[in-house]
C-alpha cells in the first residue's frame, strides 16, 4: 500500500477510464485519469457542494431581484494549496457561466487574504503575489481584499487582563499596559505554541465573518479538503472544542450580528493528495505562500495541529488515506450539543473569548470530574511535592479579597475550550486579550473596521 495518488510516466500506455481516448497521467480511487478528466473530476466535487439556485445565473424577475441584492461569495484565501485550488475551481465556474450565459454570472466573488507575512514569516508578501493572481485569473472579474491581522482589535479598551483560577472560574480586569503594538505581541505572550495557534484560529474565523458582514456576502467558502477536515476533528477534540466539530465539517449557517451567513466546504470530498495533484497539473504551485520558519521535529515542540497533521501525513504515505474519510463521516454524525441547562434560569450564553455557544457551565462539569482526595504520602518526594503545593496555595491565597471581588464584579464567561487554552497561564500574571462585547461590536465594525482591496485595489 502506498500514496493515494499514483503518477504515471510517459511510458505507461493505459488510457483514461473516463474518456477512454487520452493517456492517463495518474491513478486515484482505483481509476486512471487523464489531465482533463481529473480536473473535471475535482471541479465536479465543488459543483456538487454548491448546487443551490442562488449560485446559478438568473433570468426574468429573478434577475431583476438579483440586481438589487446580488449574491456575493467570500473565499477565504490563505495562499495554501487547498485555498488556491478552490479559487481556481470557483473561477472556472464563473468562466463557464459567462461563456454559456453571454457574460452573465450567478454570483460575485470576493477573495479575502488575512496578511500573515510578519506573523508567520512567509516566503513572500501577499501584495507581491496579487499581480500574479490577477494575471492567472484574468478571465474573470474578482474583487481582492487584504486584511491586516491587527484589525481584530476593534478597540483597545476591549483588551482585558484575563485570570483563570484553580476552581476554573475566570475574571477580567482593565489592562495596565500599553497594547498599541498589536495582536502579534499578545500572541507571543501565550504560554505555549498550541495556545497561540488556537487563539489565532479564533482571530481568523472572526475576521472572515466580519469581512463577509461588511462586504454583504451571504456565503463564505473555505478550501478545507477532506484530510484537513479530519485533522480539524481530531485537533478540536484534543483542544476541548468538541462542541464546534459539527461546524467544522458540515455546511451550516452562522448568525453574525443581524445577518445569516452560510459556511460551505466545497472540497470536503477531496483528499489532500488529490488537491496537490490538481495544483501541480494546473500550475498553481508557484503562487502558494509558505512559512520560512523551521518546522519542529520533536513532539513536545509541536502544536496540536502539527501532531495531527503528521498523523494524517503518515496515513497517506502508508496507504491508509481512507482513514480521513472515516473520521469525517463520523464527524458528520455529530450535531450541536444539547442544552442541558436550558431549564429554569439557565440559558445558552456565548464565550467572551472565542464567541461560541456555551451549552452547559464548564466550571460545574470540571468540578464534578475533579478528584478532590489525594493519594497517601509514601516517599520523601511525595512530601516535597506536598510542600510545593501548599506554598502555591499560599501564593494564591495572597490574592485574598482581590480574587473574590474580581469574581463577583468582573466575571468572565468562558467555554471549556478556552479554559484548556488558557490553563497554563498563571493567575497572578493573567493574560491580555480582546474581550467580546456584542453591544459595541456592530458599531465598531462598521465605523472602525478598515478593509482594503489589495489595500483597496
Coordinates of C-alpha atoms in Angstrom, one line a residue:
X1 CA 0.0 0.0 0.0
X2 CA 1.2 3.5 -0.8
X3 CA 0.2 7.0 -1.6
X4 CA -3.5 7.6 -2.6
X5 CA -2.2 9.1 -5.9
X6 CA -0.1 7.1 -8.3
X7 CA 1.5 9.2 -11.1
X8 CA 2.0 7.5 -14.4
X9 CA 5.1 8.2 -16.5
X10 CA 5.2 8.7 -20.3
X11 CA 5.9 5.0 -21.0
X12 CA 2.6 3.9 -19.4
X13 CA 0.1 3.3 -22.2
X14 CA -3.0 3.0 -20.1
X15 CA -5.9 5.1 -21.3
X16 CA -8.1 7.3 -19.1
X17 CA -11.0 5.4 -17.5
X18 CA -13.4 8.3 -18.1
X19 CA -12.8 9.4 -21.7
X20 CA -11.0 6.3 -23.0
X21 CA -9.2 8.4 -25.5
X22 CA -6.4 10.2 -23.7
X23 CA -3.4 8.6 -21.9
X24 CA -3.7 8.6 -18.2
X25 CA -1.5 10.8 -16.0
X26 CA -2.4 9.5 -12.6
X27 CA -4.5 6.9 -10.7
X28 CA -6.7 7.7 -7.8
X29 CA -9.7 5.9 -6.3
X30 CA -8.8 2.9 -8.5
X31 CA -9.4 4.9 -11.7
X32 CA -7.0 6.1 -14.3
X33 CA -7.4 9.8 -15.2
X34 CA -6.0 12.0 -18.0
X35 CA -5.3 15.6 -17.1
X36 CA -8.6 17.0 -18.4
X37 CA -10.8 14.3 -16.8
X38 CA -9.0 14.7 -13.4
X39 CA -9.5 18.5 -13.5
X40 CA -13.2 17.9 -14.4
X41 CA -13.5 15.3 -11.6
X42 CA -12.2 17.7 -8.9
X43 CA -14.3 20.6 -10.2
X44 CA -17.3 18.4 -10.1
X45 CA -16.8 17.9 -6.4
X46 CA -17.2 21.6 -5.9
X47 CA -20.2 21.8 -8.2
X48 CA -21.9 19.1 -6.2
X49 CA -21.5 21.1 -2.9
X50 CA -22.8 24.3 -4.4
X51 CA -25.9 23.3 -6.4
X52 CA -28.1 25.9 -4.7
X53 CA -30.2 28.1 -7.1
X54 CA -28.7 31.2 -5.6
X55 CA -25.3 30.4 -7.3
X56 CA -26.9 30.0 -10.7
X57 CA -27.4 32.6 -13.4
X58 CA -30.8 34.3 -13.0
X59 CA -33.3 35.3 -15.7
X60 CA -36.6 37.3 -15.8
X61 CA -37.9 38.5 -12.5
X62 CA -35.2 36.6 -10.5
X63 CA -32.6 38.6 -12.4
X64 CA -34.2 41.9 -11.5
X65 CA -34.3 40.9 -7.8
X66 CA -30.7 39.7 -8.0
X67 CA -29.6 43.1 -9.4
X68 CA -30.9 44.8 -6.3
X69 CA -29.3 42.3 -3.9
X70 CA -26.6 40.3 -5.8
X71 CA -25.3 37.0 -4.4
X72 CA -21.8 37.5 -3.1
X73 CA -19.4 34.7 -2.1
X74 CA -16.4 35.3 0.1
X75 CA -13.5 33.0 -0.5
X76 CA -11.0 32.7 2.4
X77 CA -7.7 32.6 0.6
X78 CA -4.8 31.6 2.9
X79 CA -2.5 31.1 -0.2
X80 CA -2.0 27.4 0.7
X81 CA -2.6 24.8 -2.0
X82 CA -6.2 24.0 -0.9
X83 CA -7.5 27.5 -1.0
X84 CA -5.7 28.2 -4.3
X85 CA -7.3 25.1 -5.8
X86 CA -10.7 26.2 -4.6
X87 CA -10.0 29.7 -6.1
X88 CA -9.2 28.1 -9.4
X89 CA -12.3 25.8 -9.3
X90 CA -14.7 28.6 -8.5
X91 CA -13.1 30.9 -11.0
X92 CA -13.6 28.2 -13.6
X93 CA -17.3 28.0 -12.7
X94 CA -17.6 31.8 -13.2
X95 CA -15.9 31.4 -16.6
X96 CA -18.3 28.6 -17.6
X97 CA -21.3 30.7 -16.6
X98 CA -20.0 33.7 -18.7
X99 CA -19.4 31.5 -21.7
X100 CA -22.8 29.8 -21.5
X101 CA -24.9 32.9 -20.5
X102 CA -23.5 35.7 -22.6
X103 CA -21.3 37.2 -20.0
X104 CA -23.6 36.8 -17.1
X105 CA -22.7 35.1 -13.8
X106 CA -24.7 33.8 -10.9
X107 CA -22.7 35.4 -8.2
X108 CA -19.9 37.9 -7.4
X109 CA -16.7 36.5 -5.9
X110 CA -14.8 38.4 -3.2
X111 CA -11.4 36.9 -2.3
X112 CA -10.0 37.7 1.2
X113 CA -6.5 37.2 2.4
X114 CA -5.5 37.9 6.0
X115 CA -1.9 39.1 5.8
X116 CA 0.3 36.8 7.8
X117 CA 3.6 38.0 6.3
X118 CA 5.2 39.1 9.6
X119 CA 3.4 36.8 11.9
X120 CA 4.4 33.6 10.3
X121 CA 7.5 34.8 8.3
X122 CA 6.1 33.9 4.9
X123 CA 8.4 33.5 1.9
X124 CA 6.7 36.4 0.1
X125 CA 4.2 39.1 0.8
X126 CA 0.6 38.9 -0.5
X127 CA 1.0 42.3 -2.1
X128 CA 3.8 40.9 -4.3
X129 CA 1.7 37.9 -5.3
X130 CA -1.6 39.6 -6.1
X131 CA -0.5 40.9 -9.5
X132 CA 0.3 37.2 -10.4
X133 CA -3.1 36.1 -9.1
X134 CA -4.8 38.8 -11.2
X135 CA -2.8 37.7 -14.3
X136 CA -3.6 34.0 -13.7
X137 CA -7.3 34.6 -13.2
X138 CA -7.6 37.5 -15.7
X139 CA -10.6 35.8 -17.4
X140 CA -12.9 36.6 -14.5
X141 CA -13.8 39.7 -12.6
X142 CA -12.8 39.2 -8.9
X143 CA -12.5 41.6 -6.0
X144 CA -9.4 41.1 -3.9
X145 CA -9.2 42.1 -0.3
X146 CA -6.2 42.1 2.0
X147 CA -6.8 42.5 5.7
X148 CA -4.3 43.4 8.4
X149 CA -4.5 40.9 11.2
X150 CA -4.4 43.7 13.8
X151 CA -7.9 44.6 12.6
X152 CA -9.1 42.0 15.0
X153 CA -8.7 44.6 17.8
X154 CA -11.5 47.0 17.1
X155 CA -11.0 49.0 20.3
X156 CA -8.0 48.8 22.7
X157 CA -10.4 49.4 25.6
X158 CA -11.7 45.9 25.0
X159 CA -8.3 44.4 25.8
X160 CA -8.6 43.0 29.3
X161 CA -6.3 41.0 31.7
X162 CA -7.8 37.5 32.0
X163 CA -7.1 35.4 35.1
X164 CA -8.0 31.8 35.4
X165 CA -8.2 30.3 38.9
X166 CA -7.7 26.7 40.2
X167 CA -11.5 26.4 40.7
X168 CA -11.9 27.1 36.9
X169 CA -13.6 30.5 37.2
X170 CA -12.2 33.3 35.2
X171 CA -12.2 37.1 35.7
X172 CA -11.2 40.1 33.7
X173 CA -9.8 43.5 34.6
X174 CA -8.7 46.5 32.7
X175 CA -5.2 46.3 31.2
X176 CA -2.5 48.4 32.8
X177 CA -0.1 48.0 29.9
X178 CA 0.3 49.8 26.6
X179 CA -1.0 47.3 24.0
X180 CA -0.7 49.5 20.9
X181 CA 1.9 47.2 19.5
X182 CA -0.8 44.9 18.1
X183 CA -2.0 41.3 18.1
X184 CA 1.3 39.8 17.4
X185 CA 2.7 40.8 20.8
X186 CA -0.4 39.4 22.5
X187 CA 0.1 36.0 20.8
X188 CA 3.8 36.0 21.7
X189 CA 2.8 36.2 25.3
X190 CA 0.9 32.9 25.1
X191 CA 2.2 30.2 27.4
X192 CA 2.8 27.7 24.6
X193 CA 2.5 27.2 20.8
X194 CA -0.8 25.3 20.9
X195 CA -2.5 28.2 22.9
X196 CA -1.2 30.7 20.3
X197 CA -2.4 28.5 17.4
X198 CA -5.9 28.1 19.0
X199 CA -6.3 31.9 19.6
X200 CA -5.0 32.6 16.1
X201 CA -7.8 30.3 14.7
X202 CA -10.3 32.3 16.7
X203 CA -8.9 35.5 15.2
X204 CA -9.1 34.2 11.6
X205 CA -12.7 32.9 11.9
X206 CA -13.8 36.2 13.4
X207 CA -12.1 38.4 10.7
X208 CA -13.5 36.3 7.9
X209 CA -17.1 36.7 9.3
X210 CA -16.6 40.4 9.8
X211 CA -15.4 40.8 6.2
X212 CA -18.4 38.8 4.9
X213 CA -20.6 41.1 7.0
X214 CA -19.1 44.3 5.8
X215 CA -19.0 43.1 2.1
X216 CA -22.6 41.9 2.3
X217 CA -21.6 38.3 1.4
X218 CA -24.2 35.7 2.0
X219 CA -21.8 32.7 1.7
X220 CA -18.2 32.0 2.9
X221 CA -16.3 29.2 1.3
X222 CA -13.3 27.5 2.8
X223 CA -10.7 25.5 0.9
X224 CA -10.5 22.7 3.6
X225 CA -10.0 19.3 1.9
X226 CA -11.1 16.0 3.4
X227 CA -7.7 15.4 5.1
X228 CA -7.7 18.9 6.6
X229 CA -11.3 18.5 8.0
X230 CA -10.3 15.1 9.5
X231 CA -7.3 16.8 11.0
X232 CA -9.5 19.5 12.5
X233 CA -11.9 17.0 14.0
X234 CA -9.1 15.3 15.9
X235 CA -7.4 18.6 16.9
X236 CA -10.7 20.1 18.1
X237 CA -11.4 17.1 20.3
X238 CA -7.9 17.3 21.9
X239 CA -8.3 21.1 22.5
X240 CA -11.6 20.6 24.2
X241 CA -13.6 22.2 21.4
X242 CA -15.7 19.1 20.5
X243 CA -18.9 21.2 20.6
X244 CA -17.6 23.0 17.4
X245 CA -17.0 19.9 15.4
X246 CA -20.4 20.0 13.6
X247 CA -19.5 23.5 12.3
X248 CA -16.1 22.4 11.0
X249 CA -17.5 19.5 9.0
X250 CA -21.0 20.3 7.8
X251 CA -22.2 23.2 5.7
X252 CA -24.1 25.4 8.1
X253 CA -25.5 28.9 8.7
X254 CA -23.8 31.4 11.1
X255 CA -25.9 34.2 12.6
X256 CA -23.5 37.1 12.7
X257 CA -24.8 40.5 14.0
X258 CA -28.1 40.9 12.1
X259 CA -27.2 38.7 9.1
X260 CA -27.2 35.0 8.3
X261 CA -24.0 33.8 6.5
X262 CA -23.8 30.3 5.0
X263 CA -20.5 28.4 5.5
X264 CA -19.6 25.9 2.8
X265 CA -16.7 23.5 2.4
X266 CA -16.7 22.7 -1.4
X267 CA -13.6 20.4 -1.3
X268 CA -14.6 18.3 1.7
X269 CA -14.8 15.2 -0.5
X270 CA -11.3 15.7 -2.0
X271 CA -8.2 14.2 -0.4
X272 CA -5.2 16.4 0.2
X273 CA -3.1 14.3 -2.2
X274 CA -5.7 14.9 -4.9
X275 CA -5.6 18.7 -4.2
X276 CA -1.8 18.6 -4.6
X277 CA -2.1 16.7 -7.9
X278 CA -4.7 19.3 -9.2
X279 CA -2.4 22.1 -8.1
X280 CA 0.6 20.7 -10.0
X281 CA -1.4 19.9 -13.2
X282 CA -2.9 23.5 -13.3
X283 CA 0.3 25.2 -12.4
X284 CA -0.7 26.9 -9.1
X285 CA 2.3 25.7 -7.1
X286 CA 4.4 28.8 -7.8
X287 CA 1.7 31.0 -6.3
X288 CA 1.5 29.4 -2.9
X289 CA 2.9 31.2 0.2
X290 CA 4.7 29.2 2.9
X291 CA 6.3 29.9 6.3
X292 CA 10.1 30.1 6.3
X293 CA 10.2 29.2 10.0
X294 CA 11.8 25.7 10.5
X295 CA 9.3 23.1 11.5
X296 CA 9.6 21.4 14.9
X297 CA 10.8 17.8 14.7
X298 CA 10.4 16.9 18.4
X299 CA 6.9 16.2 19.6
X300 CA 7.0 18.3 22.7
X301 CA 7.8 21.4 20.5
X302 CA 4.9 20.8 18.1
X303 CA 1.4 22.2 18.3
X304 CA -1.7 20.0 18.4
X305 CA -2.3 20.7 14.8
X306 CA 1.3 19.8 13.9
X307 CA 0.8 16.5 15.6
X308 CA -2.5 15.7 13.9
X309 CA -1.1 16.8 10.5
X310 CA 1.9 14.5 10.9
X311 CA -0.5 11.6 11.8
X312 CA -2.6 12.0 8.7
X313 CA 0.5 12.5 6.5
X314 CA 1.8 9.2 7.8
X315 CA -1.5 7.5 7.0
X316 CA -1.4 8.9 3.4
X317 CA 2.2 7.7 3.0
X318 CA 1.4 4.2 4.2
X319 CA -1.8 3.7 2.1
X320 CA -4.4 4.5 4.8
X321 CA -5.7 7.8 3.4
X322 CA -9.3 6.4 3.6
X323 CA -9.0 6.9 7.4
X324 CA -9.6 10.6 6.8
X325 CA -12.9 9.7 5.1
X326 CA -13.9 7.6 8.1
X327 CA -13.1 10.4 10.6
X328 CA -15.1 12.9 8.5
X329 CA -18.1 10.6 8.2
X330 CA -18.1 10.1 12.0
X331 CA -17.8 13.9 12.5
X332 CA -20.8 14.4 10.1
X333 CA -23.0 12.5 12.5
X334 CA -22.4 15.0 15.3
X335 CA -24.8 17.8 15.8
X336 CA -24.8 20.8 18.1
X337 CA -24.7 19.9 21.8
X338 CA -27.9 19.6 23.7
X339 CA -28.6 22.5 26.1
X340 CA -28.6 20.5 29.3
X341 CA -29.1 23.7 31.4
X342 CA -31.9 25.2 29.3
X343 CA -34.5 24.8 32.1
X344 CA -35.2 27.4 34.7
X345 CA -32.9 30.5 34.7
X346 CA -30.1 28.8 32.7
X347 CA -29.8 29.6 29.0
X348 CA -27.2 29.3 26.3
X349 CA -24.6 32.0 26.6
X350 CA -21.6 33.0 24.5
X351 CA -17.9 32.6 25.4
X352 CA -16.4 36.1 25.8
X353 CA -13.1 35.0 24.3
X354 CA -14.0 32.9 21.3
X355 CA -17.7 33.6 20.9
X356 CA -19.0 30.0 20.7
X357 CA -22.2 29.0 22.5
X358 CA -21.8 27.6 26.0
X359 CA -24.5 25.0 26.4
X360 CA -23.5 23.9 29.9
X361 CA -21.3 25.6 32.5
X362 CA -17.8 24.1 32.1
X363 CA -16.9 25.0 35.7
X364 CA -19.6 22.8 37.2
X365 CA -18.6 19.9 34.9
X366 CA -14.9 20.2 35.7
X367 CA -15.6 20.4 39.5
X368 CA -17.7 17.2 39.2
X369 CA -14.9 15.2 37.5
X370 CA -12.0 16.6 39.6
X371 CA -10.6 14.2 42.2
X372 CA -10.5 16.1 45.5
X373 CA -8.9 13.5 47.7
X374 CA -5.1 12.9 47.5
X375 CA -3.3 9.6 47.5
X376 CA -1.5 8.7 50.7
X377 CA 2.1 10.1 51.0
X378 CA 4.7 7.3 50.8
X379 CA 8.1 8.7 49.8
X380 CA 10.1 11.8 50.6
X381 CA 9.4 13.0 47.1
X382 CA 5.7 13.0 47.8
X383 CA 6.4 15.1 50.9
X384 CA 8.3 17.6 48.8
X385 CA 5.5 17.8 46.3
X386 CA 3.0 18.5 49.1
X387 CA 5.2 21.2 50.4
X388 CA 5.4 22.9 47.0
X389 CA 1.6 22.5 46.6
X390 CA 1.0 24.2 50.0
X391 CA 3.3 27.0 49.0
X392 CA 1.4 27.5 45.8
X393 CA -1.9 27.6 47.7
X394 CA -0.4 30.2 50.0
X395 CA 0.5 32.3 47.0
X396 CA -3.0 32.0 45.6
X397 CA -4.5 32.9 49.0
X398 CA -2.4 36.1 49.0
X399 CA -4.6 37.3 46.3
X400 CA -7.2 37.3 49.1
X401 CA -10.2 39.6 48.7
X402 CA -9.0 40.8 45.3
X403 CA -9.8 37.5 43.7
X404 CA -13.1 37.2 45.4
X405 CA -14.2 40.8 44.5
X406 CA -13.0 40.2 40.9
X407 CA -15.1 37.1 40.6
X408 CA -18.1 39.0 41.8
X409 CA -17.7 42.3 39.9
X410 CA -15.7 41.2 36.8
X411 CA -16.7 37.6 35.9
X412 CA -15.7 36.3 32.5
X413 CA -18.0 33.9 30.7
X414 CA -15.6 31.3 29.2
X415 CA -16.1 28.0 27.4
X416 CA -14.2 24.7 28.2
X417 CA -12.0 25.1 25.1
X418 CA -10.8 28.5 26.2
X419 CA -10.2 27.1 29.7
X420 CA -7.9 24.5 28.2
X421 CA -6.2 27.1 26.0
X422 CA -5.6 29.4 28.9
X423 CA -4.9 26.8 31.6
X424 CA -1.1 27.3 31.5
X425 CA -1.4 31.0 32.4
X426 CA -0.6 31.9 36.0
X427 CA -3.5 33.6 37.7
X428 CA -1.3 36.2 39.3
X429 CA 0.1 37.3 35.9
X430 CA -3.0 37.0 33.8
X431 CA -3.2 37.2 30.0
X432 CA -4.1 40.1 27.8
X433 CA -6.7 39.5 25.1
X434 CA -9.7 41.4 23.5
X435 CA -13.0 40.6 25.1
X436 CA -16.1 40.3 23.0
X437 CA -18.8 43.0 23.6
X438 CA -21.8 42.3 21.3
X439 CA -23.4 45.6 22.2
X440 CA -20.5 47.6 21.0
X441 CA -19.1 45.3 18.2
X442 CA -21.6 46.1 15.4
X443 CA -21.0 49.9 15.6
X444 CA -17.2 49.4 15.8
X445 CA -17.2 47.0 12.8
X446 CA -19.0 49.5 10.6
X447 CA -17.2 52.6 11.9
X448 CA -13.6 51.5 12.5
X449 CA -13.1 48.3 10.5
X450 CA -10.8 49.2 7.7
X451 CA -10.9 46.9 4.7
X452 CA -8.6 47.3 1.7
X453 CA -8.7 45.8 -1.8
X454 CA -5.1 44.6 -2.0
X455 CA -5.0 47.7 0.1
X456 CA -8.2 48.8 -1.7
X457 CA -7.0 47.7 -5.1

